[in-house]
mmCIF file of C-alpha atoms in Angstrom:
data_model
loop_
_atom_site.group_PDB
_atom_site.id
_atom_site.type_symbol
_atom_site.label_atom_id
_atom_site.label_comp_id
_atom_site.label_asym_id
_atom_site.label_seq_id
_atom_site.Cartn_x
_atom_site.Cartn_y
_atom_site.Cartn_z
ATOM 1 C CA GLY A 7 106.611 -30.331 -59.674
ATOM 2 C CA ILE A 8 104.101 -32.342 -61.700
ATOM 3 C CA LYS A 9 107.263 -35.043 -62.573
ATOM 4 C CA ARG A 10 107.033 -35.394 -58.975
ATOM 5 C CA VAL A 11 103.633 -36.094 -58.275
ATOM 6 C CA LEU A 12 103.682 -38.155 -61.592
ATOM 7 C CA TYR A 13 106.598 -40.385 -59.837
ATOM 8 C CA MET A 14 104.191 -40.953 -56.878
ATOM 9 C CA ALA A 15 101.421 -41.913 -58.539
ATOM 10 C CA SER A 16 103.068 -44.387 -60.950
ATOM 11 C CA SER A 17 105.237 -45.721 -58.016
ATOM 12 C CA PHE A 18 102.184 -46.467 -55.724
ATOM 13 C CA LEU A 19 100.271 -48.326 -58.652
ATOM 14 C CA LEU A 20 103.181 -50.501 -59.576
ATOM 15 C CA LEU A 21 103.673 -51.892 -55.751
ATOM 16 C CA LEU A 22 100.146 -52.402 -55.598
ATOM 17 C CA ARG A 23 100.308 -54.537 -58.966
ATOM 18 C CA LEU A 24 103.349 -56.269 -57.336
ATOM 19 C CA LEU A 25 101.145 -57.239 -54.111
ATOM 20 C CA LEU A 26 98.231 -58.167 -56.221
ATOM 21 C CA GLU A 27 100.352 -60.514 -58.263
ATOM 22 C CA ASP A 28 101.797 -61.832 -54.953
ATOM 23 C CA ARG A 29 105.307 -60.895 -56.104
ATOM 24 C CA LEU A 30 105.752 -58.381 -53.197
ATOM 25 C CA ASP A 31 107.584 -59.141 -50.013
ATOM 26 C CA LEU A 32 109.682 -56.258 -48.981
ATOM 27 C CA ILE A 33 110.004 -52.428 -49.988
ATOM 28 C CA HIS A 34 113.585 -50.960 -50.250
ATOM 29 C CA ALA A 35 112.741 -47.221 -50.766
ATOM 30 C CA HIS A 36 116.120 -44.719 -51.448
ATOM 31 C CA GLY A 37 115.431 -40.957 -50.532
ATOM 32 C CA TRP A 38 112.633 -39.133 -49.622
ATOM 33 C CA ASP A 39 110.531 -38.777 -52.638
ATOM 34 C CA PRO A 40 110.674 -42.658 -52.530
ATOM 35 C CA ALA A 41 110.185 -42.941 -48.843
ATOM 36 C CA LEU A 42 106.962 -40.825 -48.756
ATOM 37 C CA VAL A 43 105.533 -43.589 -51.606
ATOM 38 C CA GLY A 44 106.439 -46.603 -49.810
ATOM 39 C CA GLY A 45 106.016 -45.689 -46.604
ATOM 40 C CA LEU A 46 102.205 -44.981 -47.520
ATOM 41 C CA PHE A 47 102.007 -48.438 -48.622
ATOM 42 C CA SER A 48 103.596 -49.955 -46.068
ATOM 43 C CA ARG A 49 101.405 -48.222 -43.738
ATOM 44 C CA ILE A 50 98.131 -49.467 -45.852
ATOM 45 C CA PHE A 51 99.297 -52.804 -46.527
ATOM 46 C CA GLY A 52 101.710 -53.994 -43.948
ATOM 47 C CA VAL A 53 104.216 -54.984 -46.356
ATOM 48 C CA PRO A 54 107.877 -54.608 -44.587
ATOM 49 C CA LEU A 55 110.005 -51.639 -45.791
ATOM 50 C CA VAL A 56 113.665 -50.467 -45.356
ATOM 51 C CA LEU A 57 114.504 -47.004 -46.276
ATOM 52 C CA THR A 58 117.749 -45.578 -47.100
ATOM 53 C CA VAL A 59 118.465 -42.251 -46.340
ATOM 54 C CA HIS A 60 120.942 -40.603 -48.551
ATOM 55 C CA GLY A 61 122.070 -37.352 -46.326
ATOM 56 C CA ILE A 62 119.414 -35.189 -44.929
ATOM 57 C CA PRO A 63 119.491 -32.139 -47.187
ATOM 58 C CA ARG A 64 119.169 -28.631 -45.551
ATOM 59 C CA PRO A 65 117.050 -26.242 -48.112
ATOM 60 C CA ARG A 66 118.589 -22.878 -47.957
ATOM 61 C CA LYS A 67 115.508 -21.381 -49.604
ATOM 62 C CA PRO A 68 112.446 -19.714 -46.965
ATOM 63 C CA ILE A 69 110.055 -21.504 -48.189
ATOM 64 C CA SER A 70 111.640 -24.995 -48.472
ATOM 65 C CA SER A 71 113.150 -24.496 -45.210
ATOM 66 C CA ALA A 72 109.915 -24.102 -43.753
ATOM 67 C CA VAL A 73 108.231 -27.342 -45.459
ATOM 68 C CA PHE A 74 110.842 -29.606 -45.743
ATOM 69 C CA PRO A 75 111.048 -30.160 -41.578
ATOM 70 C CA PHE A 76 107.259 -30.659 -41.862
ATOM 71 C CA LEU A 77 107.736 -33.334 -44.699
ATOM 72 C CA GLU A 78 110.517 -34.824 -43.329
ATOM 73 C CA GLY A 79 108.546 -35.598 -39.965
ATOM 74 C CA VAL A 80 105.696 -37.130 -42.050
ATOM 75 C CA ILE A 81 107.725 -39.440 -44.017
ATOM 76 C CA LEU A 82 109.866 -40.671 -40.790
ATOM 77 C CA TRP A 83 106.425 -41.413 -39.226
ATOM 78 C CA LEU A 84 105.368 -43.167 -42.426
ATOM 79 C CA CYS A 85 108.305 -45.451 -41.943
ATOM 80 C CA SER A 86 108.650 -45.821 -38.223
ATOM 81 C CA LEU A 87 106.240 -49.243 -37.977
ATOM 82 C CA ASP A 88 107.732 -52.395 -36.239
ATOM 83 C CA HIS A 89 108.201 -53.719 -39.751
ATOM 84 C CA SER A 90 110.377 -50.690 -41.012
ATOM 85 C CA ARG A 91 114.098 -50.223 -40.708
ATOM 86 C CA ILE A 92 116.109 -47.128 -41.809
ATOM 87 C CA VAL A 93 119.213 -47.530 -43.124
ATOM 88 C CA ALA A 94 121.716 -44.560 -42.747
ATOM 89 C CA LEU A 95 124.996 -44.331 -44.808
ATOM 90 C CA THR A 96 127.042 -42.418 -41.892
ATOM 91 C CA ASP A 97 127.294 -42.081 -38.252
ATOM 92 C CA SER A 98 126.718 -38.976 -38.862
ATOM 93 C CA ASP A 99 123.121 -38.984 -40.773
ATOM 94 C CA ALA A 100 122.297 -42.198 -38.111
ATOM 95 C CA ALA A 101 122.825 -39.679 -35.425
ATOM 96 C CA ARG A 102 120.588 -37.016 -36.797
ATOM 97 C CA LEU A 103 117.825 -39.499 -37.566
ATOM 98 C CA ALA A 104 118.099 -39.968 -34.020
ATOM 99 C CA GLU A 105 117.555 -36.343 -33.227
ATOM 100 C CA LEU A 106 114.584 -36.259 -35.281
ATOM 101 C CA GLY A 107 112.936 -38.914 -33.042
ATOM 102 C CA VAL A 108 113.911 -42.412 -34.589
ATOM 103 C CA SER A 109 114.650 -45.063 -32.434
ATOM 104 C CA ARG A 110 118.422 -46.166 -32.642
ATOM 105 C CA GLU A 111 117.759 -49.629 -32.275
ATOM 106 C CA ARG A 112 115.623 -49.293 -35.803
ATOM 107 C CA ILE A 113 118.588 -47.990 -37.671
ATOM 108 C CA ASP A 114 121.361 -49.637 -39.274
ATOM 109 C CA VAL A 115 124.501 -47.813 -40.512
ATOM 110 C CA ILE A 116 125.505 -49.610 -43.919
ATOM 111 C CA PRO A 117 127.788 -47.393 -46.305
ATOM 112 C CA ASN A 118 127.370 -47.308 -49.916
ATOM 113 C CA GLY A 119 129.443 -50.060 -51.507
ATOM 114 C CA ILE A 120 131.520 -50.446 -55.103
ATOM 115 C CA ASP A 121 132.205 -53.119 -57.453
ATOM 116 C CA ILE A 122 136.185 -52.318 -57.078
ATOM 117 C CA HIS A 123 136.609 -54.743 -60.126
ATOM 118 C CA GLU A 124 134.709 -52.509 -62.762
ATOM 119 C CA PHE A 125 137.919 -50.367 -62.486
ATOM 120 C CA LYS A 126 140.069 -52.714 -63.673
ATOM 121 C CA GLY A 127 140.597 -52.713 -67.657
ATOM 122 C CA THR A 128 140.327 -48.576 -67.918
ATOM 123 C CA ARG A 129 142.207 -46.581 -70.328
ATOM 124 C CA PRO A 130 144.240 -43.923 -68.858
ATOM 125 C CA GLY A 131 144.747 -41.210 -71.293
ATOM 126 C CA SER A 132 142.200 -42.219 -73.861
ATOM 127 C CA PHE A 133 139.676 -39.621 -72.318
ATOM 128 C CA ARG A 134 142.238 -36.696 -72.410
ATOM 129 C CA LYS A 135 142.737 -37.404 -76.297
ATOM 130 C CA GLU A 136 138.725 -37.861 -77.023
ATOM 131 C CA TYR A 137 138.161 -34.132 -75.213
ATOM 132 C CA GLY A 138 141.469 -32.891 -76.461
ATOM 133 C CA ILE A 139 142.962 -32.431 -73.270
ATOM 134 C CA SER A 140 147.015 -31.790 -73.163
ATOM 135 C CA PRO A 141 148.598 -34.702 -71.348
ATOM 136 C CA GLU A 142 150.784 -32.395 -69.194
ATOM 137 C CA ALA A 143 147.567 -31.053 -68.040
ATOM 138 C CA PHE A 144 146.834 -31.308 -63.933
ATOM 139 C CA LEU A 145 143.292 -32.777 -64.718
ATOM 140 C CA ALA A 146 140.821 -31.758 -61.947
ATOM 141 C CA LEU A 147 137.391 -33.747 -62.327
ATOM 142 C CA PHE A 148 134.062 -33.406 -61.081
ATOM 143 C CA VAL A 149 130.877 -35.591 -61.695
ATOM 144 C CA GLY A 150 127.429 -35.043 -60.494
ATOM 145 C CA ARG A 151 124.099 -33.347 -60.929
ATOM 146 C CA LEU A 152 124.293 -29.772 -62.101
ATOM 147 C CA HIS A 153 122.363 -28.486 -59.030
ATOM 148 C CA GLU A 154 122.980 -25.952 -56.259
ATOM 149 C CA GLN A 155 123.740 -29.001 -53.588
ATOM 150 C CA LYS A 156 126.764 -29.786 -55.959
ATOM 151 C CA GLY A 157 128.767 -26.536 -55.323
ATOM 152 C CA VAL A 158 129.577 -26.202 -58.897
ATOM 153 C CA GLU A 159 129.938 -21.988 -58.653
ATOM 154 C CA VAL A 160 132.418 -22.894 -56.065
ATOM 155 C CA LEU A 161 134.581 -24.882 -58.327
ATOM 156 C CA LEU A 162 133.994 -22.095 -61.515
ATOM 157 C CA GLN A 163 135.636 -19.881 -59.099
ATOM 158 C CA ALA A 164 138.556 -21.942 -57.801
ATOM 159 C CA ALA A 165 139.027 -22.804 -61.424
ATOM 160 C CA LYS A 166 139.212 -18.452 -62.431
ATOM 161 C CA ARG A 167 141.826 -18.610 -59.572
ATOM 162 C CA LEU A 168 144.029 -21.401 -61.139
ATOM 163 C CA ARG A 169 143.932 -20.157 -64.431
ATOM 164 C CA GLY A 170 147.204 -20.142 -66.056
ATOM 165 C CA ASP A 171 148.293 -22.775 -63.476
ATOM 166 C CA GLY A 172 148.282 -25.795 -65.488
ATOM 167 C CA VAL A 173 145.259 -26.889 -64.019
ATOM 168 C CA SER A 174 142.260 -28.334 -66.284
ATOM 169 C CA PHE A 175 138.869 -28.730 -64.978
ATOM 170 C CA VAL A 176 136.157 -31.358 -66.372
ATOM 171 C CA VAL A 177 132.260 -31.151 -65.190
ATOM 172 C CA VAL A 178 130.865 -34.170 -66.036
ATOM 173 C CA GLY A 179 126.909 -34.250 -65.616
ATOM 174 C CA SER A 180 123.688 -32.427 -66.568
ATOM 175 C CA GLY A 181 120.975 -30.604 -64.635
ATOM 176 C CA HIS A 182 118.554 -27.982 -64.560
ATOM 177 C CA GLN A 183 121.376 -25.468 -63.666
ATOM 178 C CA GLU A 184 123.752 -26.262 -66.367
ATOM 179 C CA LYS A 185 122.678 -23.558 -68.625
ATOM 180 C CA LYS A 186 123.468 -21.055 -65.462
ATOM 181 C CA TYR A 187 126.912 -22.574 -65.089
ATOM 182 C CA ARG A 188 128.131 -22.684 -68.542
ATOM 183 C CA THR A 189 126.909 -18.740 -68.377
ATOM 184 C CA LEU A 190 128.940 -17.971 -65.382
ATOM 185 C CA ALA A 191 132.180 -20.182 -66.917
ATOM 186 C CA ARG A 192 132.145 -17.610 -69.723
ATOM 187 C CA GLU A 193 131.714 -14.655 -67.522
ATOM 188 C CA LEU A 194 134.375 -15.882 -65.411
ATOM 189 C CA ASN A 195 136.818 -16.401 -68.930
ATOM 190 C CA VAL A 196 137.605 -19.764 -67.275
ATOM 191 C CA ASP A 197 139.028 -21.413 -70.422
ATOM 192 C CA ASN A 198 140.004 -24.080 -68.490
ATOM 193 C CA VAL A 199 136.921 -25.493 -67.845
ATOM 194 C CA LEU A 200 134.727 -28.079 -69.923
ATOM 195 C CA PHE A 201 131.419 -29.247 -69.519
ATOM 196 C CA THR A 202 130.990 -32.821 -70.875
ATOM 197 C CA GLY A 203 127.066 -33.260 -70.012
ATOM 198 C CA GLU A 204 126.324 -36.687 -69.529
ATOM 199 C CA ILE A 205 128.298 -39.429 -70.897
ATOM 200 C CA ALA A 206 128.391 -43.335 -71.181
ATOM 201 C CA ARG A 207 129.910 -45.234 -68.032
ATOM 202 C CA GLU A 208 132.636 -46.546 -70.274
ATOM 203 C CA ASP A 209 133.799 -42.922 -70.975
ATOM 204 C CA LEU A 210 133.383 -42.157 -67.251
ATOM 205 C CA LEU A 211 135.431 -44.879 -65.980
ATOM 206 C CA ASP A 212 138.183 -43.754 -68.213
ATOM 207 C CA ALA A 213 137.572 -40.191 -67.222
ATOM 208 C CA PHE A 214 138.232 -41.422 -63.507
ATOM 209 C CA ALA A 215 141.267 -43.273 -64.755
ATOM 210 C CA SER A 216 142.705 -40.121 -66.906
ATOM 211 C CA SER A 217 142.284 -37.655 -63.836
ATOM 212 C CA ASP A 218 144.865 -36.539 -61.413
ATOM 213 C CA VAL A 219 142.519 -35.407 -58.474
ATOM 214 C CA PHE A 220 138.721 -35.606 -58.110
ATOM 215 C CA VAL A 221 136.997 -32.809 -56.507
ATOM 216 C CA LEU A 222 133.625 -32.244 -55.121
ATOM 217 C CA PRO A 223 132.700 -28.710 -53.426
ATOM 218 C CA SER A 224 129.055 -30.082 -52.023
ATOM 219 C CA ILE A 225 127.091 -27.793 -49.884
ATOM 220 C CA PHE A 226 125.380 -31.050 -48.022
ATOM 221 C CA GLU A 227 126.012 -34.870 -48.973
ATOM 222 C CA GLY A 228 125.729 -38.220 -47.504
ATOM 223 C CA MET A 229 127.992 -40.519 -48.282
ATOM 224 C CA PRO A 230 128.078 -40.023 -52.204
ATOM 225 C CA TYR A 231 128.856 -43.030 -54.779
ATOM 226 C CA VAL A 232 130.740 -40.792 -56.824
ATOM 227 C CA ILE A 233 133.409 -40.312 -54.074
ATOM 228 C CA LEU A 234 133.686 -44.312 -53.641
ATOM 229 C CA GLU A 235 133.836 -44.334 -57.324
ATOM 230 C CA ALA A 236 137.139 -41.742 -57.550
ATOM 231 C CA MET A 237 138.934 -43.549 -54.771
ATOM 232 C CA ALA A 238 138.380 -47.153 -56.439
ATOM 233 C CA ALA A 239 139.814 -45.416 -59.488
ATOM 234 C CA GLY A 240 142.901 -44.178 -57.564
ATOM 235 C CA ASN A 241 142.067 -40.645 -57.457
ATOM 236 C CA PRO A 242 142.834 -38.587 -54.294
ATOM 237 C CA VAL A 243 139.879 -36.320 -53.070
ATOM 238 C CA VAL A 244 139.489 -32.833 -52.590
ATOM 239 C CA ALA A 245 136.249 -32.102 -51.231
ATOM 240 C CA SER A 246 134.283 -29.987 -48.856
ATOM 241 C CA ARG A 247 134.353 -30.540 -45.264
ATOM 242 C CA LEU A 248 130.515 -32.017 -44.232
ATOM 243 C CA PRO A 249 129.953 -34.960 -42.014
ATOM 244 C CA GLY A 250 129.269 -37.886 -44.364
ATOM 245 C CA LEU A 251 132.372 -36.838 -46.032
ATOM 246 C CA THR A 252 134.774 -36.740 -43.301
ATOM 247 C CA GLU A 253 133.784 -40.159 -42.544
ATOM 248 C CA VAL A 254 134.820 -41.744 -45.960
ATOM 249 C CA ILE A 255 137.826 -39.554 -46.693
ATOM 250 C CA GLN A 256 140.497 -39.671 -44.268
ATOM 251 C CA GLU A 257 142.063 -36.212 -44.083
ATOM 252 C CA GLY A 258 145.854 -36.352 -45.297
ATOM 253 C CA LYS A 259 145.704 -39.407 -45.937
ATOM 254 C CA THR A 260 143.400 -40.287 -48.835
ATOM 255 C CA GLY A 261 142.569 -36.542 -49.897
ATOM 256 C CA VAL A 262 142.326 -33.210 -48.750
ATOM 257 C CA LEU A 263 139.179 -30.999 -47.156
ATOM 258 C CA PHE A 264 138.226 -27.659 -47.175
ATOM 259 C CA GLU A 265 135.471 -25.768 -45.501
ATOM 260 C CA LYS A 266 132.297 -25.836 -47.874
ATOM 261 C CA GLY A 267 131.801 -22.493 -50.242
ATOM 262 C CA ASP A 268 135.686 -21.896 -50.023
ATOM 263 C CA ASP A 269 136.910 -21.228 -53.437
ATOM 264 C CA GLU A 270 140.483 -20.140 -52.177
ATOM 265 C CA GLY A 271 140.672 -23.403 -49.966
ATOM 266 C CA LEU A 272 139.722 -25.700 -52.855
ATOM 267 C CA ALA A 273 142.519 -23.898 -55.251
ATOM 268 C CA GLN A 274 144.627 -24.286 -52.575
ATOM 269 C CA ALA A 275 144.345 -27.848 -52.017
ATOM 270 C CA ILE A 276 144.749 -28.691 -55.631
ATOM 271 C CA ARG A 277 147.742 -26.576 -56.071
ATOM 272 C CA LEU A 278 149.072 -28.791 -53.164
ATOM 273 C CA LEU A 279 148.485 -31.911 -55.023
ATOM 274 C CA LYS A 280 149.664 -30.477 -58.311
ATOM 275 C CA ARG A 281 152.804 -29.493 -56.793
ATOM 276 C CA ASP A 282 153.456 -32.857 -54.683
ATOM 277 C CA ARG A 283 152.601 -35.658 -57.012
ATOM 278 C CA GLU A 284 154.079 -38.191 -54.834
ATOM 279 C CA LEU A 285 151.521 -37.386 -51.979
ATOM 280 C CA ALA A 286 148.603 -37.221 -54.740
ATOM 281 C CA ARG A 287 149.388 -40.808 -55.901
ATOM 282 C CA LYS A 288 150.232 -42.037 -52.159
ATOM 283 C CA MET A 289 146.508 -40.395 -51.467
ATOM 284 C CA GLY A 290 144.975 -42.388 -54.442
ATOM 285 C CA GLY A 291 146.446 -45.527 -53.151
ATOM 286 C CA ALA A 292 145.316 -45.386 -50.098
ATOM 287 C CA GLY A 293 141.899 -44.537 -50.744
ATOM 288 C CA ARG A 294 142.028 -47.246 -53.622
ATOM 289 C CA ARG A 295 142.730 -49.624 -50.709
ATOM 290 C CA LEU A 296 140.295 -48.287 -47.932
ATOM 291 C CA VAL A 297 137.325 -48.904 -50.580
ATOM 292 C CA LYS A 298 138.432 -52.200 -51.245
ATOM 293 C CA ASP A 299 138.749 -53.299 -48.055
ATOM 294 C CA ARG A 300 135.588 -51.810 -46.094
ATOM 295 C CA LEU A 301 133.541 -50.512 -48.918
ATOM 296 C CA GLY A 302 133.480 -53.525 -51.785
ATOM 297 C CA TRP A 303 130.057 -54.355 -52.975
ATOM 298 C CA GLN A 304 130.240 -58.016 -51.170
ATOM 299 C CA VAL A 305 130.914 -56.749 -47.833
ATOM 300 C CA VAL A 306 128.139 -54.159 -48.255
ATOM 301 C CA PHE A 307 125.683 -56.551 -49.922
ATOM 302 C CA THR A 308 125.736 -58.881 -46.988
ATOM 303 C CA ARG A 309 124.965 -56.383 -44.432
ATOM 304 C CA ILE A 310 121.702 -55.118 -46.777
ATOM 305 C CA ILE A 311 120.750 -58.715 -46.927
ATOM 306 C CA GLU A 312 121.350 -58.799 -42.791
ATOM 307 C CA THR A 313 118.844 -55.598 -42.634
ATOM 308 C CA TYR A 314 116.396 -57.599 -44.756
ATOM 309 C CA GLY A 315 116.317 -60.369 -42.271
ATOM 310 C CA LYS A 316 115.611 -58.400 -39.899
ATOM 311 C CA VAL A 317 112.228 -56.880 -41.117
ATOM 312 C CA LEU A 318 111.014 -60.096 -42.761
ATOM 313 C CA GLU A 319 111.710 -62.267 -39.676
ATOM 314 C CA ARG A 320 109.765 -59.594 -37.235
ATOM 315 C CA THR A 321 106.852 -59.814 -40.168
ATOM 316 C CA CYS A 322 107.187 -63.717 -39.696
ATOM 317 C CA VAL A 323 106.797 -63.497 -36.478
ATOM 318 C CA GLU A 324 103.863 -61.148 -36.605
ATOM 319 C CA GLY A 325 101.893 -63.556 -38.909
ATOM 320 C CA ARG A 326 101.546 -61.139 -41.701
ATOM 321 C CA LEU A 327 104.274 -63.122 -44.380
ATOM 322 C CA GLU A 328 103.572 -66.644 -44.896
ATOM 323 C CA ARG A 329 106.298 -67.293 -47.159
#
């Protein structure tokens, strides 16, 4: 709505100011709204552009389903100049971009990265104590926007199935559906679900360290950063079987996947890990090693700089950038 329009206008003006102050060499846009602003600016002023696509949403509402493909086409056209590149987080997103007409030569697949060192020195158990969660409870953690995309309704239905099984759910985050989900939790009488709202970063790290499993029942995703955080903390992951997630979560090794929207499947996966704590521990360890070896920030950072170099080098060749 109006916030989106104001965001785009203010962002465009900020870019213009930076250009006039001779401080702008490259634009890196993350997501579709920033891409619309960055792509338009790049088209007008010839500034090199890198667009990172964080998943390709598939709207379910009739109006959105009719409008989004058009906007998607406009955005990709804006970002299709020779001095532009598009970064996909996963191979599946890269394939989808190619289907939409983007040349594979202009797509770099670079996953999200994470600072593994941030997860040292956390305080396991402190989060449980602060929120009154029993040390004996099997704690399933969700972190994310309270939005239809994230499948919180599925989580609440699974919590109902697990009521009385010694499983506690913690929902961290806020969003425009927060009131709806809190109401639904009351209607389902799920007293094993705690909504914390947004919490401080230190408390979030402690929440990961205090949890037994991380759950993400999303309807669609790219490569959510929160999955990497959970794995870096040593949590096994239970998530929807989505193209982007299957490229990160190795089923049976670092986590368990279930069909999106299947609350019974989610509940069964959590029961499995609660029943077999050794399996859960092994999955958590494997996930942490995977993130450290392949998705550490230094590795990803190097690849991003290489992408910057590609667009800046091309711009220099074309004579549009002197420094």
